Amino acid sequence: MEKIAIFFGPLNGSVHRIAKLVASKIGTDKVDLIHITDASPADLEKYDRIIFGISTIGKDTWQQKFDNTDWSHFFPIVTDFNFKGKKVAIFGLGDHITYAYHFVDSMGLLGKTIKNNGGEIFGKVSTEGYTFQDSDAIVEGQFIGLPVDEDFEPELTEERVSAWVDSLMKTF
Ligand SMILES: Cc1cc2nc3c(=O)[nH]c(=O)nc-3n(C[C@H](O)[C@H](O)[C@H](O)COP(=O)(O)O)c2cc1C
């Protein structure tokens, strides 16, 4: 079977750590881990199953088109890419205490963009077990991907990622 790609950014933080954890749960031999600043549309084209890893770094930054984040390079590529025929899943890092009103917002923006561009989103997650006030990542009552809070709930990460990968891989 063809490999799954995990496109992630930024490097060397929580997103990177969780990208490696997701890869290990799927099986590292079945996954290509690709840092987004090294990625082009041709790289997206190569894979039929794509997982994205992203963090939310502030509503202000986000609205300024991700200036000063790795995503400033890659988000325009995603915006212009035709995801028709691609299976896509997303995990998003956030902080449910400090940013309770914008919890993992960027995962929502990314997911909606991919959906608008024809991608089929897998791995939606129930809001049960998460505490927050508002999130742009909720679509039809569910998170569009897996929220992970390494800042205030790191003890839940392993279980959340395991359950997500197990459920995702049944249909992905
Ligand atoms: C300046 C700044 C703004 C942030 N804004 C948000 C936010 O709006 N929503 C959210 O859920 N998390 C927010 N966070 C929390 C990060 O998403 C979280 O710490 C994440 O684990 C960072 O992962 P990274 O180090 O891989 O980028 C913010 C963090 C920082 C430093």
GROMACS .gro file of C-alpha atoms and ligand atoms in nm:
model
  203
    1MET     CA    1   0.000   0.000   0.000
    2GLU     CA    2   0.117   0.352  -0.074
    3LYS     CA    3   0.266   0.555   0.203
    4ILE     CA    4   0.080   0.815   0.408
    5ALA     CA    5   0.232   1.164   0.421
    6ILE     CA    6   0.238   1.371   0.737
    7PHE     CA    7   0.298   1.735   0.642
    8PHE     CA    8   0.372   1.927   0.959
    9GLY     CA    9   0.499   2.259   1.087
   10PRO     CA   10   0.658   2.422   1.273
   11LEU     CA   11   0.974   2.226   1.336
   12ASN     CA   12   1.104   2.125   1.681
   13GLY     CA   13   0.795   2.209   1.888
   14SER     CA   14   0.479   2.034   1.997
   15VAL     CA   15   0.350   1.983   1.643
   16HIS     CA   16   0.672   1.810   1.545
   17ARG     CA   17   0.662   1.588   1.853
   18ILE     CA   18   0.301   1.486   1.786
   19ALA     CA   19   0.379   1.428   1.417
   20LYS     CA   20   0.640   1.175   1.525
   21LEU     CA   21   0.397   1.018   1.772
   22VAL     CA   22   0.127   0.984   1.504
   23ALA     CA   23   0.384   0.831   1.267
   24SER     CA   24   0.493   0.580   1.530
   25LYS     CA   25   0.132   0.479   1.601
   26ILE     CA   26   0.064   0.423   1.229
   27GLY     CA   27   0.403   0.253   1.179
   28THR     CA   28   0.705   0.460   1.074
   29ASP     CA   29   0.765   0.238   0.769
   30LYS     CA   30   0.421   0.334   0.635
   31VAL     CA   31   0.467   0.711   0.674
   32ASP     CA   32   0.672   0.992   0.519
   33LEU     CA   33   0.720   1.282   0.763
   34ILE     CA   34   0.758   1.605   0.568
   35HIS     CA   35   0.833   1.945   0.716
   36ILE     CA   36   0.616   2.199   0.533
   37THR     CA   37   0.889   2.450   0.453
   38ASP     CA   38   1.048   2.178   0.237
   39ALA     CA   39   0.720   2.093   0.063
   40SER     CA   40   0.583   2.183  -0.279
   41PRO     CA   41   0.255   2.111  -0.464
   42ALA     CA   42   0.434   1.817  -0.631
   43ASP     CA   43   0.485   1.663  -0.288
   44LEU     CA   44   0.114   1.691  -0.209
   45GLU     CA   45   0.037   1.538  -0.549
   46LYS     CA   46   0.241   1.226  -0.469
   47TYR     CA   47   0.013   1.107  -0.186
   48ASP     CA   48  -0.350   0.996  -0.178
   49ARG     CA   49  -0.358   0.993   0.203
   50ILE     CA   50  -0.236   1.307   0.374
   51ILE     CA   51  -0.222   1.407   0.741
   52PHE     CA   52  -0.154   1.770   0.832
   53GLY     CA   53  -0.014   1.887   1.165
   54ILE     CA   54  -0.057   2.251   1.259
   55SER     CA   55  -0.061   2.475   1.568
   56THR     CA   56  -0.261   2.790   1.631
   57ILE     CA   57  -0.032   3.082   1.703
   58GLY     CA   58  -0.269   3.364   1.779
   59LYS     CA   59  -0.570   3.497   1.601
   60ASP     CA   60  -0.381   3.815   1.505
   61THR     CA   61  -0.095   3.626   1.350
   62TRP     CA   62  -0.336   3.395   1.180
   63GLN     CA   63  -0.528   3.679   1.021
   64GLN     CA   64  -0.204   3.828   0.901
   65LYS     CA   65  -0.164   3.521   0.682
   66PHE     CA   66   0.068   3.337   0.916
   67ASP     CA   67   0.350   3.590   0.898
   68ASN     CA   68   0.656   3.455   1.071
   69THR     CA   69   0.533   3.099   1.085
   70ASP     CA   70   0.629   2.804   0.867
   71TRP     CA   71   0.272   2.809   0.743
   72SER     CA   72   0.323   3.146   0.570
   73HIS     CA   73   0.502   2.951   0.297
   74PHE     CA   74   0.275   2.649   0.289
   75PHE     CA   75  -0.076   2.780   0.343
   76PRO     CA   76  -0.090   2.951   0.000
   77ILE     CA   77   0.014   2.618  -0.156
   78VAL     CA   78  -0.272   2.441   0.024
   79THR     CA   79  -0.513   2.718  -0.076
   80ASP     CA   80  -0.429   2.671  -0.445
   81PHE     CA   81  -0.417   2.291  -0.439
   82ASN     CA   82  -0.692   2.068  -0.577
   83PHE     CA   83  -0.752   1.797  -0.315
   84LYS     CA   84  -1.009   1.605  -0.521
   85GLY     CA   85  -0.958   1.231  -0.466
   86LYS     CA   86  -0.734   1.286  -0.162
   87LYS     CA   87  -0.810   1.156   0.185
   88VAL     CA   88  -0.705   1.412   0.443
   89ALA     CA   89  -0.683   1.414   0.823
   90ILE     CA   90  -0.560   1.691   1.052
   91PHE     CA   91  -0.429   1.723   1.404
   92GLY     CA   92  -0.404   2.064   1.565
   93LEU     CA   93  -0.204   2.185   1.863
   94GLY     CA   94  -0.359   2.444   2.090
   95ASP     CA   95  -0.401   2.571   2.443
   96HIS     CA   96  -0.752   2.540   2.586
   97ILE     CA   97  -0.683   2.760   2.893
   98THR     CA   98  -0.511   3.073   2.760
   99TYR     CA   99  -0.692   3.070   2.425
  100ALA     CA  100  -1.027   2.923   2.528
  101TYR     CA  101  -1.215   3.134   2.272
  102HIS     CA  102  -0.985   3.040   1.983
  103PHE     CA  103  -0.906   2.680   2.067
  104VAL     CA  104  -0.720   2.517   1.774
  105ASP     CA  105  -0.875   2.769   1.534
  106SER     CA  106  -0.608   2.713   1.271
  107MET     CA  107  -0.705   2.348   1.234
  108GLY     CA  108  -1.051   2.473   1.136
  109LEU     CA  109  -0.925   2.719   0.878
  110LEU     CA  110  -0.697   2.457   0.727
  111GLY     CA  111  -0.970   2.190   0.724
  112LYS     CA  112  -1.230   2.416   0.568
  113THR     CA  113  -0.984   2.524   0.298
  114ILE     CA  114  -0.906   2.163   0.212
  115LYS     CA  115  -1.276   2.072   0.209
  116ASN     CA  116  -1.353   2.366  -0.022
  117ASN     CA  117  -1.077   2.242  -0.251
  118GLY     CA  118  -1.237   1.899  -0.288
  119GLY     CA  119  -1.059   1.701  -0.016
  120GLU     CA  120  -1.238   1.441   0.190
  121ILE     CA  121  -1.177   1.491   0.561
  122PHE     CA  122  -1.132   1.188   0.786
  123GLY     CA  123  -1.068   1.161   1.160
  124LYS     CA  124  -1.324   1.401   1.300
  125VAL     CA  125  -1.337   1.408   1.679
  126SER     CA  126  -1.618   1.452   1.933
  127THR     CA  127  -1.595   1.762   2.155
  128GLU     CA  128  -1.661   1.538   2.455
  129GLY     CA  129  -1.370   1.549   2.698
  130TYR     CA  130  -1.249   1.892   2.580
  131THR     CA  131  -1.303   2.216   2.775
  132PHE     CA  132  -1.308   2.543   2.579
  133GLN     CA  133  -1.538   2.836   2.499
  134ASP     CA  134  -1.522   2.852   2.121
  135SER     CA  135  -1.333   2.706   1.829
  136ASP     CA  136  -1.329   2.762   1.454
  137ALA     CA  137  -1.236   2.396   1.423
  138ILE     CA  138  -1.588   2.275   1.495
  139VAL     CA  139  -1.789   2.168   1.192
  140GLU     CA  140  -2.134   2.017   1.237
  141GLY     CA  141  -2.078   1.969   1.610
  142GLN     CA  142  -1.744   1.790   1.583
  143PHE     CA  143  -1.380   1.892   1.567
  144ILE     CA  144  -1.266   1.867   1.206
  145GLY     CA  145  -0.954   1.687   1.331
  146LEU     CA  146  -0.775   1.591   1.650
  147PRO     CA  147  -0.709   1.870   1.900
  148VAL     CA  148  -0.403   1.818   2.120
  149ASP     CA  149  -0.311   2.043   2.413
  150GLU     CA  150   0.048   1.983   2.513
  151ASP     CA  151   0.052   2.299   2.728
  152PHE     CA  152  -0.222   2.208   2.975
  153GLU     CA  153  -0.327   1.848   2.908
  154PRO     CA  154  -0.011   1.664   2.805
  155GLU     CA  155  -0.112   1.364   3.016
  156LEU     CA  156  -0.404   1.304   2.777
  157THR     CA  157  -0.201   1.323   2.455
  158GLU     CA  158  -0.089   0.962   2.428
  159GLU     CA  159  -0.442   0.827   2.476
  160ARG     CA  160  -0.596   1.086   2.241
  161VAL     CA  161  -0.346   1.016   1.964
  162SER     CA  162  -0.376   0.637   2.002
  163ALA     CA  163  -0.755   0.644   1.989
  164TRP     CA  164  -0.752   0.882   1.693
  165VAL     CA  165  -0.504   0.678   1.489
  166ASP     CA  166  -0.690   0.352   1.564
  167SER     CA  167  -1.020   0.499   1.452
  168LEU     CA  168  -0.871   0.686   1.154
  169MET     CA  169  -0.694   0.384   1.012
  170LYS     CA  170  -1.019   0.188   0.984
  171THR     CA  171  -1.131   0.403   0.692
  172PHE     CA  172  -0.831   0.608   0.581
  173LIG     C1  173   0.170   3.373   2.062
  173LIG     C2  174   0.088   3.248   2.078
  173LIG     C3  175  -0.044   3.249   2.038
  173LIG     C4  176  -0.124   3.135   2.053
  173LIG     N1  177  -0.255   3.138   2.013
  173LIG     C5  178  -0.333   3.027   2.028
  173LIG     C6  179  -0.471   3.029   1.989
  173LIG     O1  180  -0.523   3.129   1.938
  173LIG     N2  181  -0.543   2.914   2.006
  173LIG     C7  182  -0.491   2.801   2.062
  173LIG     O2  183  -0.561   2.701   2.076
  173LIG     N3  184  -0.359   2.797   2.099
  173LIG     C8  185  -0.280   2.907   2.085
  173LIG     N4  186  -0.148   2.902   2.123
  173LIG     C9  187  -0.092   2.779   2.183
  173LIG    C10  188  -0.011   2.695   2.083
  173LIG     O3  189  -0.089   2.655   1.973
  173LIG    C11  190   0.045   2.573   2.155
  173LIG     O4  191   0.137   2.616   2.252
  173LIG    C12  192   0.111   2.471   2.063
  173LIG     O5  193   0.142   2.356   2.137
  173LIG    C13  194   0.234   2.525   1.994
  173LIG     O6  195   0.287   2.424   1.913
  173LIG     P1  196   0.423   2.451   1.828
  173LIG     O7  197   0.528   2.480   1.932
  173LIG     O8  198   0.455   2.325   1.755
  173LIG     O9  199   0.393   2.565   1.738
  173LIG    C14  200  -0.067   3.016   2.109
  173LIG    C15  201   0.065   3.016   2.147
  173LIG    C16  202   0.144   3.129   2.133
  173LIG    C17  203   0.288   3.125   2.176
   0.00000   0.00000   0.00000
